[in-house]
Structure formats: structure tokens, C-alpha cells
Coordinates of C-alpha atoms and ligand atoms in Angstrom, one line a residue:
M1 CA 143.8 119.5 102.7
A2 CA 140.9 117.5 104.0
N3 CA 141.3 113.7 104.1
L4 CA 138.4 112.5 102.0
N5 CA 139.0 108.8 102.5
K6 CA 138.9 108.5 106.3
E7 CA 136.7 111.3 107.5
P8 CA 137.3 113.0 110.8
Q9 CA 134.6 111.9 113.3
N10 CA 132.6 115.1 113.0
I11 CA 132.2 115.0 109.2
L12 CA 129.2 113.0 108.0
E13 CA 129.2 111.2 104.7
V14 CA 125.5 111.9 104.4
A15 CA 123.0 114.4 106.0
I16 CA 119.4 113.5 105.3
V17 CA 116.8 116.1 105.8
G18 CA 113.5 114.5 106.7
A19 CA 112.5 111.2 108.4
G20 CA 109.3 110.5 106.3
V21 CA 108.8 107.6 103.9
S22 CA 111.7 108.6 101.6
G23 CA 114.3 109.9 104.3
L24 CA 113.8 106.8 106.4
G25 CA 114.1 104.6 103.3
M26 CA 117.4 106.4 102.5
G27 CA 118.6 105.7 106.0
I28 CA 117.7 102.0 105.8
Q29 CA 119.4 101.6 102.5
L30 CA 122.5 103.3 103.6
L31 CA 122.9 100.9 106.5
K32 CA 122.2 98.0 104.1
A33 CA 125.0 99.3 101.9
G34 CA 127.4 99.3 105.0
E35 CA 127.3 103.1 105.4
T36 CA 127.0 104.2 109.0
N37 CA 128.4 107.7 108.9
F38 CA 125.1 109.5 108.3
K39 CA 122.5 111.3 110.2
I40 CA 118.7 112.1 109.5
F41 CA 117.5 115.4 110.7
D42 CA 113.8 115.9 111.2
K43 CA 111.8 118.8 112.7
G44 CA 109.4 116.4 114.3
H45 CA 109.5 114.1 117.3
D46 CA 109.4 110.8 115.3
V47 CA 109.7 109.2 112.0
G48 CA 106.8 109.2 109.6
G49 CA 106.6 112.8 108.0
T50 CA 103.1 113.3 106.6
W51 CA 101.9 110.1 108.2
R52 CA 103.0 111.4 111.7
D53 CA 101.6 114.8 111.2
N54 CA 98.3 114.2 109.4
T55 CA 95.8 112.8 112.1
Y56 CA 92.4 114.1 110.9
P57 CA 89.5 111.7 111.2
G58 CA 89.4 109.2 108.4
C59 CA 93.0 109.8 107.3
G60 CA 94.3 107.0 105.2
C61 CA 96.0 106.2 102.0
D62 CA 94.3 105.7 98.6
V63 CA 97.0 103.5 97.4
K64 CA 96.8 99.8 98.4
S65 CA 99.0 99.0 101.4
S66 CA 100.8 96.2 99.6
L67 CA 102.3 98.9 97.3
Y68 CA 102.4 101.8 99.9
S69 CA 105.1 100.0 101.7
Y70 CA 108.8 99.4 101.1
S71 CA 109.5 96.7 98.6
F72 CA 111.9 95.1 101.0
E73 CA 109.6 95.0 103.9
P74 CA 106.2 93.5 103.0
W75 CA 104.0 93.7 106.2
A76 CA 101.6 91.0 107.1
E77 CA 99.8 93.1 109.8
W78 CA 97.8 95.5 107.6
S79 CA 94.2 95.2 108.8
N80 CA 92.7 96.5 105.4
S81 CA 93.8 96.5 101.9
Y82 CA 93.9 100.3 102.1
A83 CA 95.7 101.2 105.3
K84 CA 94.7 104.1 107.7
Q85 CA 97.1 106.7 109.0
G86 CA 97.7 105.0 112.3
E87 CA 98.8 101.8 110.7
I88 CA 101.1 103.5 108.2
Y89 CA 102.6 105.4 111.0
K90 CA 103.1 102.2 113.0
Y91 CA 104.6 100.5 109.9
L92 CA 107.1 103.1 109.4
R93 CA 108.2 103.1 113.1
H94 CA 108.4 99.3 112.8
C95 CA 110.8 99.7 109.8
A96 CA 112.9 102.3 111.7
S97 CA 113.2 100.0 114.6
K98 CA 113.8 96.8 112.7
Y99 CA 116.5 98.2 110.5
G100 CA 118.1 100.0 113.4
V101 CA 117.8 103.7 112.0
Y102 CA 116.5 105.4 115.2
P103 CA 120.1 105.9 116.6
Y104 CA 120.9 107.8 113.4
I105 CA 118.0 110.3 113.6
Q106 CA 118.2 113.7 115.2
F107 CA 114.6 114.8 116.0
N108 CA 113.3 118.2 116.8
T109 CA 116.0 119.7 114.5
S110 CA 115.1 122.1 111.8
I111 CA 117.7 122.7 109.1
T112 CA 117.9 126.5 108.4
G113 CA 120.6 126.5 105.7
S114 CA 123.5 124.7 104.0
V115 CA 126.5 126.3 102.2
F116 CA 128.8 124.3 99.9
D117 CA 132.6 124.8 100.7
E118 CA 134.2 124.0 97.3
R119 CA 137.7 124.0 98.7
A120 CA 136.9 121.3 101.2
G121 CA 134.1 119.5 99.2
L122 CA 131.7 119.8 102.2
W123 CA 128.4 121.1 103.0
N124 CA 128.1 123.2 106.1
I125 CA 124.6 122.8 107.4
T126 CA 123.0 125.0 110.0
T127 CA 120.2 124.2 112.3
A128 CA 117.7 126.4 114.0
D129 CA 119.4 126.1 117.3
G130 CA 122.6 127.6 115.8
K131 CA 124.7 124.4 115.4
T132 CA 126.7 123.6 112.2
I133 CA 127.0 120.2 110.8
Q134 CA 129.4 119.2 108.1
A135 CA 128.6 116.6 105.5
R136 CA 130.0 115.4 102.2
N137 CA 126.5 114.8 100.8
V138 CA 123.2 116.3 101.6
V139 CA 119.9 114.4 100.7
T140 CA 116.7 116.3 101.0
A141 CA 113.6 114.2 101.7
V142 CA 111.0 116.8 102.7
G143 CA 108.0 115.6 100.9
P144 CA 105.5 118.0 99.2
F145 CA 102.8 118.0 101.9
S146 CA 104.4 119.6 105.0
A147 CA 102.7 122.9 105.1
P148 CA 98.9 123.3 105.3
K149 CA 97.3 125.7 102.7
V150 CA 94.9 127.9 104.5
A151 CA 92.6 129.4 102.0
E152 CA 92.0 133.0 102.8
F153 CA 88.4 134.2 103.1
K154 CA 87.1 137.7 103.9
G155 CA 86.2 137.9 107.6
A156 CA 87.8 134.6 108.6
E157 CA 89.1 136.3 111.9
K158 CA 85.5 137.2 112.9
F159 CA 84.3 133.6 113.3
K160 CA 83.4 132.9 116.9
G161 CA 83.4 129.1 116.5
K162 CA 86.4 126.8 116.1
T163 CA 88.4 126.6 113.1
V164 CA 90.7 123.5 112.2
H165 CA 92.8 122.6 109.3
T166 CA 93.1 118.9 108.3
A167 CA 96.8 119.0 108.1
A168 CA 97.2 120.2 111.7
W169 CA 94.2 118.5 113.3
D170 CA 93.3 119.8 116.7
H171 CA 92.0 116.9 118.6
S172 CA 90.5 119.1 121.3
V173 CA 87.9 120.6 118.9
E174 CA 84.6 118.8 119.8
L175 CA 82.5 117.7 116.7
E176 CA 79.9 115.6 118.6
G177 CA 76.5 117.2 118.0
K178 CA 77.9 120.4 116.4
R179 CA 77.2 122.2 113.2
V180 CA 80.1 121.7 111.0
G181 CA 81.3 123.3 107.8
L182 CA 83.8 121.3 105.6
I183 CA 85.7 123.5 103.0
G184 CA 87.0 121.5 100.1
T185 CA 86.2 118.3 98.3
G186 CA 89.7 116.9 97.4
A187 CA 91.4 113.6 98.6
T188 CA 91.4 114.9 102.2
A189 CA 87.9 116.0 102.4
V190 CA 86.5 112.8 101.0
Q191 CA 88.1 111.0 103.9
V192 CA 87.3 113.4 106.6
G193 CA 83.6 114.1 105.7
P194 CA 82.4 110.5 105.8
A195 CA 84.4 109.9 109.0
I196 CA 82.7 112.6 110.9
A197 CA 79.3 112.8 109.3
D198 CA 77.6 110.5 111.8
K199 CA 78.9 112.5 114.9
V200 CA 77.9 115.9 113.9
K201 CA 74.4 117.6 114.1
N202 CA 74.7 118.7 110.6
L203 CA 77.4 119.0 108.0
V204 CA 77.6 121.6 105.2
V205 CA 80.2 120.7 102.5
F206 CA 81.5 123.7 100.5
Q207 CA 82.4 122.5 97.0
R208 CA 84.1 124.7 94.5
T209 CA 84.8 121.8 92.1
A210 CA 83.3 118.4 91.8
N211 CA 85.9 115.7 91.3
W212 CA 86.0 112.3 89.5
I213 CA 85.5 109.5 92.1
M214 CA 86.1 105.8 91.7
P215 CA 85.0 103.2 94.3
R216 CA 87.5 102.1 96.9
P217 CA 87.6 98.3 96.7
D218 CA 88.7 98.0 100.3
R219 CA 88.5 94.9 102.4
N220 CA 89.4 93.6 105.8
I221 CA 92.4 91.3 106.0
E222 CA 91.3 88.4 108.2
E223 CA 93.6 86.8 110.7
A224 CA 93.9 83.7 108.5
E225 CA 95.3 85.7 105.6
K226 CA 97.7 87.6 107.9
A227 CA 99.0 84.2 109.2
L228 CA 99.5 83.1 105.7
N229 CA 101.3 86.2 104.8
R230 CA 103.6 85.9 107.9
K231 CA 104.6 82.4 106.8
T232 CA 104.9 83.2 103.1
P233 CA 106.1 86.7 102.4
L234 CA 106.2 85.5 98.6
N235 CA 102.4 85.9 98.8
M236 CA 102.7 89.5 99.7
K237 CA 105.3 90.1 97.0
M238 CA 103.0 88.6 94.4
N239 CA 100.2 90.8 95.6
R240 CA 102.3 93.9 95.4
L241 CA 103.5 93.0 91.9
G242 CA 99.8 92.6 90.9
V243 CA 98.9 96.1 92.3
Y244 CA 102.0 97.7 90.8
W245 CA 101.5 96.4 87.3
F246 CA 97.7 97.2 87.5
N247 CA 98.6 100.7 88.3
E248 CA 101.3 100.8 85.5
L249 CA 99.0 99.4 82.8
T250 CA 96.1 101.8 83.6
A251 CA 98.5 104.8 84.0
P252 CA 97.7 106.0 80.5
F253 CA 94.1 106.7 81.6
L254 CA 95.3 108.8 84.4
I255 CA 98.1 110.6 82.7
L256 CA 97.5 111.2 79.0
K257 CA 95.0 113.8 77.7
Y258 CA 93.8 112.1 74.6
D259 CA 90.1 111.2 74.2
M260 CA 90.9 107.5 73.6
F261 CA 92.1 107.4 77.3
K262 CA 89.3 109.4 78.7
A263 CA 86.1 107.9 77.4
Q264 CA 86.3 104.6 79.2
P265 CA 87.2 105.8 82.7
E266 CA 84.8 108.7 82.5
K267 CA 82.1 106.3 81.6
M268 CA 82.9 104.0 84.4
A269 CA 83.1 106.9 87.0
S270 CA 79.8 108.4 85.6
S271 CA 78.0 105.2 85.9
Y272 CA 79.3 104.7 89.5
L273 CA 77.8 108.2 90.2
A274 CA 74.6 107.4 88.4
R275 CA 74.3 104.1 90.5
K276 CA 75.0 105.8 93.8
V277 CA 73.2 109.1 93.5
K278 CA 69.6 108.9 92.4
D279 CA 68.6 112.5 92.9
P280 CA 69.4 114.2 89.5
E281 CA 70.0 117.6 91.0
L282 CA 72.6 116.3 93.5
R283 CA 74.0 114.1 90.7
K284 CA 74.6 117.2 88.6
K285 CA 76.4 119.1 91.5
L286 CA 78.7 116.0 91.8
T287 CA 79.5 115.7 88.2
P288 CA 83.0 116.9 87.2
T289 CA 83.3 119.4 84.3
F290 CA 87.0 118.6 83.5
K291 CA 88.8 115.6 82.0
F292 CA 89.4 112.5 84.0
G293 CA 92.7 112.7 85.7
C294 CA 93.3 116.4 85.3
K295 CA 93.0 116.7 89.1
R296 CA 93.6 113.7 91.4
V297 CA 91.0 111.0 90.8
L298 CA 89.5 110.4 94.2
V299 CA 89.0 106.8 95.6
S300 CA 86.1 106.6 98.0
S301 CA 83.1 104.4 98.4
D302 CA 81.6 106.5 101.1
W303 CA 81.5 110.1 99.8
Y304 CA 78.4 109.6 97.7
P305 CA 76.4 107.9 100.4
T306 CA 77.5 110.6 102.8
M307 CA 76.4 113.4 100.5
Q308 CA 72.9 111.8 100.5
K309 CA 72.5 111.8 104.4
E310 CA 69.6 113.9 105.6
H311 CA 71.8 116.1 107.7
V312 CA 74.4 116.6 105.1
H313 CA 74.2 119.4 102.6
L314 CA 76.4 119.9 99.5
E315 CA 76.7 123.7 99.0
T316 CA 78.0 124.7 95.5
S317 CA 77.4 128.4 95.9
A318 CA 80.8 130.1 96.2
I319 CA 82.0 131.2 99.6
D320 CA 81.6 134.9 99.9
C321 CA 82.8 135.5 103.4
I322 CA 83.2 134.2 106.9
T323 CA 81.0 135.8 109.5
E324 CA 80.9 135.6 113.3
K325 CA 78.4 132.9 113.0
G326 CA 79.5 130.9 110.1
I327 CA 79.9 131.1 106.3
R328 CA 78.0 133.3 103.9
T329 CA 77.8 132.0 100.3
A330 CA 77.4 134.1 97.2
D331 CA 73.6 133.4 97.1
G332 CA 73.3 135.5 100.2
V333 CA 72.7 132.4 102.6
E334 CA 74.5 132.5 105.9
H335 CA 75.3 128.9 107.0
E336 CA 75.5 129.0 110.9
L337 CA 78.3 126.8 112.2
D338 CA 80.1 125.8 115.4
V339 CA 83.2 124.4 113.5
I340 CA 84.8 125.1 110.2
I341 CA 87.1 122.5 108.8
Y342 CA 89.6 123.5 106.1
A343 CA 90.4 120.6 103.9
T344 CA 92.1 123.1 101.5
G345 CA 95.2 121.1 100.9
Y346 CA 98.9 122.0 101.2
E347 CA 101.3 124.7 100.1
V348 CA 103.0 122.5 97.3
R349 CA 106.4 124.1 96.3
H350 CA 106.7 124.8 92.7
T351 CA 109.4 127.3 93.0
G352 CA 112.3 127.8 95.5
S353 CA 114.5 125.3 97.4
P354 CA 113.2 122.7 99.9
I355 CA 116.2 123.9 102.1
D356 CA 118.2 127.1 101.8
A357 CA 121.3 126.0 99.9
K358 CA 124.3 128.0 98.5
G359 CA 126.2 126.0 96.0
I360 CA 129.3 126.8 93.8
G361 CA 130.4 130.4 94.0
G362 CA 127.7 131.0 96.8
A363 CA 124.9 130.8 94.3
S364 CA 121.5 130.4 95.9
L365 CA 119.3 127.5 95.0
N366 CA 116.2 129.6 95.9
E367 CA 117.4 132.2 93.3
K368 CA 118.0 129.4 90.7
W369 CA 114.6 127.9 91.2
K370 CA 112.7 131.2 91.6
N371 CA 110.8 130.6 88.4
G372 CA 110.5 126.9 89.0
S373 CA 112.3 124.0 90.6
E374 CA 114.2 121.8 88.1
A375 CA 116.5 118.9 88.5
Y376 CA 118.1 116.2 86.5
Q377 CA 116.0 113.0 87.0
G378 CA 114.3 115.1 89.8
I379 CA 117.5 114.3 91.8
S380 CA 120.4 116.8 91.1
T381 CA 120.9 120.2 89.8
A382 CA 124.0 121.9 88.3
G383 CA 125.9 124.3 90.6
F384 CA 125.0 122.3 93.7
P385 CA 127.3 119.3 93.9
N386 CA 126.7 116.4 96.3
L387 CA 123.1 117.5 96.9
Y388 CA 120.4 115.2 96.0
F389 CA 116.6 115.5 96.2
L390 CA 114.2 112.6 96.8
V391 CA 110.8 112.9 95.1
G392 CA 112.1 116.2 93.8
P393 CA 110.9 118.2 90.7
F394 CA 109.1 116.1 88.0
T395 CA 109.1 112.9 90.1
G396 CA 105.8 112.9 92.1
P397 CA 103.5 109.9 91.4
G398 CA 100.5 110.6 89.3
H399 CA 99.2 107.0 89.2
T400 CA 101.1 104.9 91.8
S401 CA 102.8 104.8 95.1
V402 CA 105.4 107.6 95.9
I403 CA 107.5 104.8 97.4
A404 CA 108.1 103.3 94.0
Y405 CA 109.8 106.6 93.0
A406 CA 111.7 107.1 96.2
E407 CA 113.2 103.7 96.3
A408 CA 114.5 104.0 92.8
Q409 CA 116.0 107.4 93.6
I410 CA 117.6 106.2 96.8
G411 CA 119.3 103.4 94.8
Y412 CA 120.7 106.1 92.3
V413 CA 122.0 108.3 95.1
I414 CA 123.7 105.6 96.9
Q415 CA 125.6 104.7 93.7
A416 CA 126.7 108.4 93.5
I417 CA 127.8 108.4 97.2
K418 CA 129.8 105.2 96.7
L419 CA 131.5 106.6 93.7
R420 CA 132.5 109.7 95.6
Q421 CA 134.0 107.6 98.3
K422 CA 135.8 105.3 95.9
R423 CA 137.4 108.1 93.9
K424 CA 137.8 110.4 96.9
L425 CA 136.0 113.1 94.9
K426 CA 135.3 116.5 96.4
A427 CA 132.3 117.1 94.3
I428 CA 129.9 115.3 91.9
E429 CA 127.9 117.9 89.9
V430 CA 125.5 117.2 87.1
K431 CA 126.5 118.7 83.7
P432 CA 124.1 121.7 83.1
E433 CA 123.4 120.5 79.5
V434 CA 122.4 117.1 80.7
E435 CA 120.1 118.6 83.2
Q436 CA 118.6 120.9 80.5
K437 CA 118.0 118.1 78.1
F438 CA 116.0 116.2 80.8
V439 CA 114.0 119.3 81.8
N440 CA 113.2 120.0 78.1
S441 CA 112.0 116.4 77.8
M442 CA 109.8 116.7 80.9
D443 CA 108.3 119.9 79.6
F444 CA 107.7 118.3 76.3
R445 CA 106.1 115.2 77.7
S446 CA 103.9 117.3 80.1
E447 CA 102.2 118.8 77.0
H448 CA 100.7 115.4 76.4
T449 CA 99.4 115.0 79.9
V450 CA 95.8 115.4 81.0
W451 CA 97.2 117.6 84.0
K452 CA 97.6 120.5 81.5
S453 CA 94.1 120.1 79.9
G454 CA 92.5 123.2 81.6
C455 CA 91.8 122.5 85.2
A456 CA 93.6 124.0 88.2
S457 CA 95.4 121.8 90.6
W458 CA 98.3 121.6 92.9
Y459 CA 100.1 119.7 90.2
L460 CA 100.7 122.9 88.2
S461 CA 102.7 126.0 89.1
P462 CA 100.8 129.3 89.0
N463 CA 102.1 129.8 85.4
G464 CA 100.5 126.4 84.4
R465 CA 103.7 124.3 84.2
N466 CA 104.0 120.7 85.5
N467 CA 107.2 120.4 87.5
T468 CA 105.6 118.2 90.1
L469 CA 104.6 114.8 88.7
Y470 CA 106.4 112.4 86.5
P471 CA 104.8 112.4 83.0
G472 CA 105.3 108.7 82.4
L473 CA 105.3 105.2 83.8
N474 CA 107.2 104.5 87.0
A475 CA 108.8 101.4 85.4
E476 CA 110.2 103.6 82.7
Y477 CA 111.6 106.0 85.3
R478 CA 113.1 103.2 87.2
M479 CA 114.9 102.0 84.2
R480 CA 116.1 105.5 83.4
I481 CA 117.7 105.9 86.7
A482 CA 118.7 102.4 87.5
R483 CA 122.4 103.2 86.9
F484 CA 124.1 106.3 88.0
N485 CA 126.1 107.4 84.9
P486 CA 129.3 109.2 85.9
A487 CA 129.7 110.5 82.4
E488 CA 126.6 112.8 83.0
Y489 CA 128.4 114.5 86.0
V490 CA 131.5 116.7 86.5
L491 CA 133.6 114.9 89.0
T492 CA 136.2 116.9 91.0
G493 CA 139.1 115.1 92.5
A494 CA 140.7 115.6 95.9
N495 CA 143.1 118.0 94.4
G496 CA 140.3 120.2 93.2
K497 CA 140.9 119.3 89.5
T498 CA 138.3 117.7 87.2
V499 CA 138.8 114.0 86.8
K500 CA 137.4 111.7 84.0
P501 CA 135.1 108.7 85.0
K502 CA 137.0 105.5 84.7
V503 CA 135.8 102.4 83.1
S504 CA 135.8 100.9 86.5
D505 CA 133.4 103.6 87.7
H506 CA 131.0 102.5 85.0
I507 CA 131.4 98.8 86.0
S508 CA 130.9 99.5 89.7
T509 CA 127.7 101.6 89.2
G510 CA 126.5 98.9 86.8
L511 CA 127.1 96.2 89.3
M512 CA 125.3 98.2 91.9
A513 CA 122.4 98.7 89.6
L514 CA 122.3 95.0 88.7
K515 CA 122.4 94.1 92.4
A516 CA 119.5 96.3 93.1
A517 CA 117.4 95.0 90.2
Ligands
NAP601 P1 93.5 119.5 97.3 O1 93.5 118.3 96.5 O2 94.5 120.7 97.0 O3 92.1 119.9 97.6 C1 91.8 121.1 98.3 C2 90.3 121.3 98.3 O4 90.0 122.5 98.8 C3 89.7 121.4 96.9 O5 88.4 120.9 96.7 C4 89.7 122.9 96.5 O6 88.8 123.2 95.5 C5 89.3 123.4 97.9 N1 89.7 124.9 98.0 C6 90.9 125.3 98.2 N2 91.0 126.6 98.2 C7 89.6 127.0 98.3 C8 89.0 128.2 98.4 N3 89.7 129.3 98.4 N4 87.7 128.1 98.2 C9 86.9 127.0 98.1 N5 87.6 125.9 98.0 C10 88.8 125.8 98.1 O7 94.0 119.0 98.9 P2 93.8 117.7 99.6 O8 92.5 117.2 99.5 O9 94.4 117.9 100.9 O10 94.7 116.7 98.8 C11 96.1 117.1 98.5 C12 96.9 116.0 98.0 O11 97.3 115.3 99.1 C13 96.2 114.9 97.1 O12 96.0 115.3 95.9 C14 97.0 113.7 97.4 O13 98.1 113.7 96.6 C15 97.4 113.9 98.8 N6 96.6 113.1 99.7 C16 96.6 111.8 99.6 C17 95.8 111.0 100.3 C18 95.9 109.5 100.1 O14 95.0 108.9 100.4 N7 97.2 109.0 99.7 C19 94.9 111.5 101.2 C20 94.7 112.9 101.3 C21 95.6 113.7 100.4 P3 89.3 123.3 94.0 O15 89.3 121.8 93.5 O16 88.2 124.1 93.3 O17 90.6 123.9 93.9

């Protein structure tokens, strides 16, 4: 029988898939908790995930940097209140170095599958290069935005110019003095459009849906303020707290569907549009026809000015096809272009598993999730012991920083891992009825959200269900998962028999929760 207390050298306590914001955070917290027997696997060449891979012009974050950073690592070096991609990437590399995580990461490694060995209480994980790794626990931290969504248009293969997707930006594509078409008007497009407009000869923006836009109250952070922040991290912590609670208190306006939460923000956004865009025809084109918050509310102060530049044209006639020379719209006009930029988003997973996993009895997670991904607290699912998801089903951020969700989940997973070690457990598996009750409550609460008020967005699966975003406040979610409750899980002991949680298990997870609070 495998010795669960002192692992053979080649058995990891934890295998983490992904070295983006959440996977890296998991690694840091494991080290802080004294756990060194883990490895992070990433298909890329460095940490950073989406912030390593998305390098399109203007790429940045529409959550303030004070909150889009780890709570334990405020950073005095941000040059703006809203950071650009390069600085976020730099920050994540700084965190990986400072907390000594790099030696625990295996880059250029894709995980192709993982099979749970019930007898040994081990995950056998395979990599694309044919190696097998054994780990007691697997934590997936793959993020929702790793695969570009390439919208399919008739004739796309005929285009003689250059084509580029924002999520896989090709820096060799020349834009200077070119005729450029930008497809999409989402969070990415409103960053890339203004960033390239002054370079190009002319820009045609192909808009299918106008979005709600709020101004971005960005500002430079001067050297004097950086110096103050370096000396007094408390200043940064207070700033973070202010941004966090502002987002929490205004969350109902972004999340709930009821008119009492829509009137005010719609009025504010409409009056911003009216102030910035004088031409009534253009204003009409830019006016959304769905409820505020149904799709992601965009934060940009330069989209409306860009749309009014002489050489920028907002095209609202639908794309009919792509031709050799450019894009033909439904009104019969052929827009001649040298470059087409797809800002058409990502293939966000609503069904199927982030990694190919086979759990108890060889059951496939892809099969279990074929009609929709579901997990208790967004973290664990019955039939797949010792497998945890970060920012999994139902736990994406609708109104605040993803890091606020990931950090809470990391604390929860570490409690589970510590419990496994303390009790020398083979398996910790959520009870199906506990998971189902949570899923039912998420479905019920989602009915009250604006996301289901009639628009189409990546928040919803093709059958119109929200299993992507958390339908509530982050503070409430954090309280919900502050303590890992062993009574909600089936615990399998070293002898393969079910064991009951002891009072001391409740006390130890409670103490860990208190320490983290
Ligand atoms: P998105 O929100 O999915 O927007 C894609 C855009 O492409 C939409 O305007 C969509 O129009 C359009 N589109 C897609 N297929 C089309 C087609 N066949 N014909 C015409 N138009 C088409 O993608 P995104 O802008 O990349 O943003 C995705 C998410 O990434 C965001 O919601 C956000 O969570 C994240 N993001 C975050 C930041 C940040 O600052 N933190 C920045 C960028 C992205 P419809 O609206 O009509 O579908």
C-alpha cells in the first residue's frame, strides 16, 4: 500500500495546471503554507497566462491595478491606476521571482490527460511529450480566455491582405498607413481601436452590437506617489480596500436585472454618450438596445472620440462575406482593406472539462460535463476526488477582480490539501447532494441576473444558462468558502474505507480560515 504520509520522491502532493494569475497564486500560497512538494505545469514559456499571451496594441485591464493584484503583494510600481498588459505581466513575473515559485514551474508542457487511481489515491497525469506524473491532488488553473474565437465568415480564405486575431497578435503585421478593418466592439476592440487609430490610413469598425460604455477614470501615478507607496504599503492597502468595496456596493447595478438597478447606470452611460458624441446618427448607432450589464460594461474614455475621427468609420451593416479585397457588408458595400483584425473574443468553455480527467470508476469529466460544467463552490465535483478548479464553473467575476475569487478558492483548496495530509486520506470527494444543492442555488440566483435578460454574451452557454459568473457579491462568496467543511465531503482513509471527519478536522480548517481572514 502506498505510504501517504511520507511520499516517495516522484509523487507530488499537488500538480497545478496553468501558471497564470490563479495558478501562480496557488503556488505562492502553497509555499507560504510550507508545502514544497508541488509543480506547476504550463504550456507557455513563462508565467502570466492571458497577460503573457495577449499582446495586442492597447491591451490592458479595466479593473484598477490596486485590485487587479494579489492582496498580499501590493505594488508601488504601477504607472497608471489602470495597468497595461506589459506592466501586469511584469508584476506577475516579479511575484513569481519574489516568492521563489519559478523552480516549481515546468514550462512548455501541455497536460493531455489525468486518470485517478482509486486504489493508490493518486492522479496519473500525462503530458503531450508522453511523460506521466503522479500527484495526490490536481488543481486546474487554466482560465477562461486561452483559446481565440475566430468568427467564421464566408470567403475568409480568399482575402489577399493580412488577418490577425487580437488574442494571438502577430507583431510582424504592419498597420502604419494601412486600411484596417476591426471586427467586434467588445472589451478588446475598445482597447485596440483607439491604440491603432492614429497609425492607420483608415479604420472601419464592424459593429454587430453597441455596448454600454462608462468612462475610464485613469490617471498617471507620479513618482512622488510611488515613493509614498513604497514607504507605506498601508496606503496601497487602503486604496485597494476602497476600490474593492466600491465594486461590491455597485455590484447590484451590474448583476441584477430589476429596473430599479438599471435606470441610474443607463442614465449615466447615456448622458456620457450624449456628452461625447454630438452627431445624432452616430450616437444612435452607438446606443445599446439591451439592459445595462447584460453584456460586459466597457470602460473606455477613448472609444467615442476614436469613433468620431475623420478617417474612422463605424459600420453597422452586417458582414456578408470576406472577399479578396476586404469585407462586403449586407448593404452591398465592399470595404477595401489591407488588414483585418478579429477582436471576436475567446472560446469560453461552458461544457466539457478544462483537462481530460477520468475519475472514480474511469468516469470521464468531459462526459459528466457534456451538457454544462458544474462544481460545488465552482471548485470540486463528485466522482473526481482530490481535483480542484480555480475560477471554475459559476465563479467568474461579473463586477470585480478575478483575483478576489481565485485567492479565496486557493485558501479553500489548501485547507483540503492539509486535511488530506493530516488524516493520510486517499480521497476527498464532494458529496453529490451537496454539489447539486449548490448548483440549484446558482441556477436559481442566475434567474435574477441581468445576464439572462435577453442579450447574447460569452457569459451564457448556447442553451442560455449562466454557469460562468458568480451571481452575487464577492464578499458573500468569500464568506461561503472561507472554511473547508469536511462534512460536505466523503473522506476515504488510507485503508480505502470511508472515514468520518473528526472534531479536530473542523477545528483545524476553522483555524486556517481564521488565520487567512
Ligand atoms: P467579446 O466580449 O466576446 O466580444 C467579441 C466582439 O466580436 C463582440 O463585439 C461581438 O459582437 C463581435 N463578434 C463576434 N463574432 C462576430 C461575428 N460573427 N460577426 C460580427 N461580430 C462578431 O470578446 P472580447 O472583447 O475579446 O472580450 C472578452 C472578455 O475578455 C471580456 O468580456 C472580458 O471579460 C475579457 N477582457 C478583459 C479585458 C480587461 O480589460 N480586463 C480586456 C479585454 C477582454 P456581439 O456583441 O454582437 O456578439
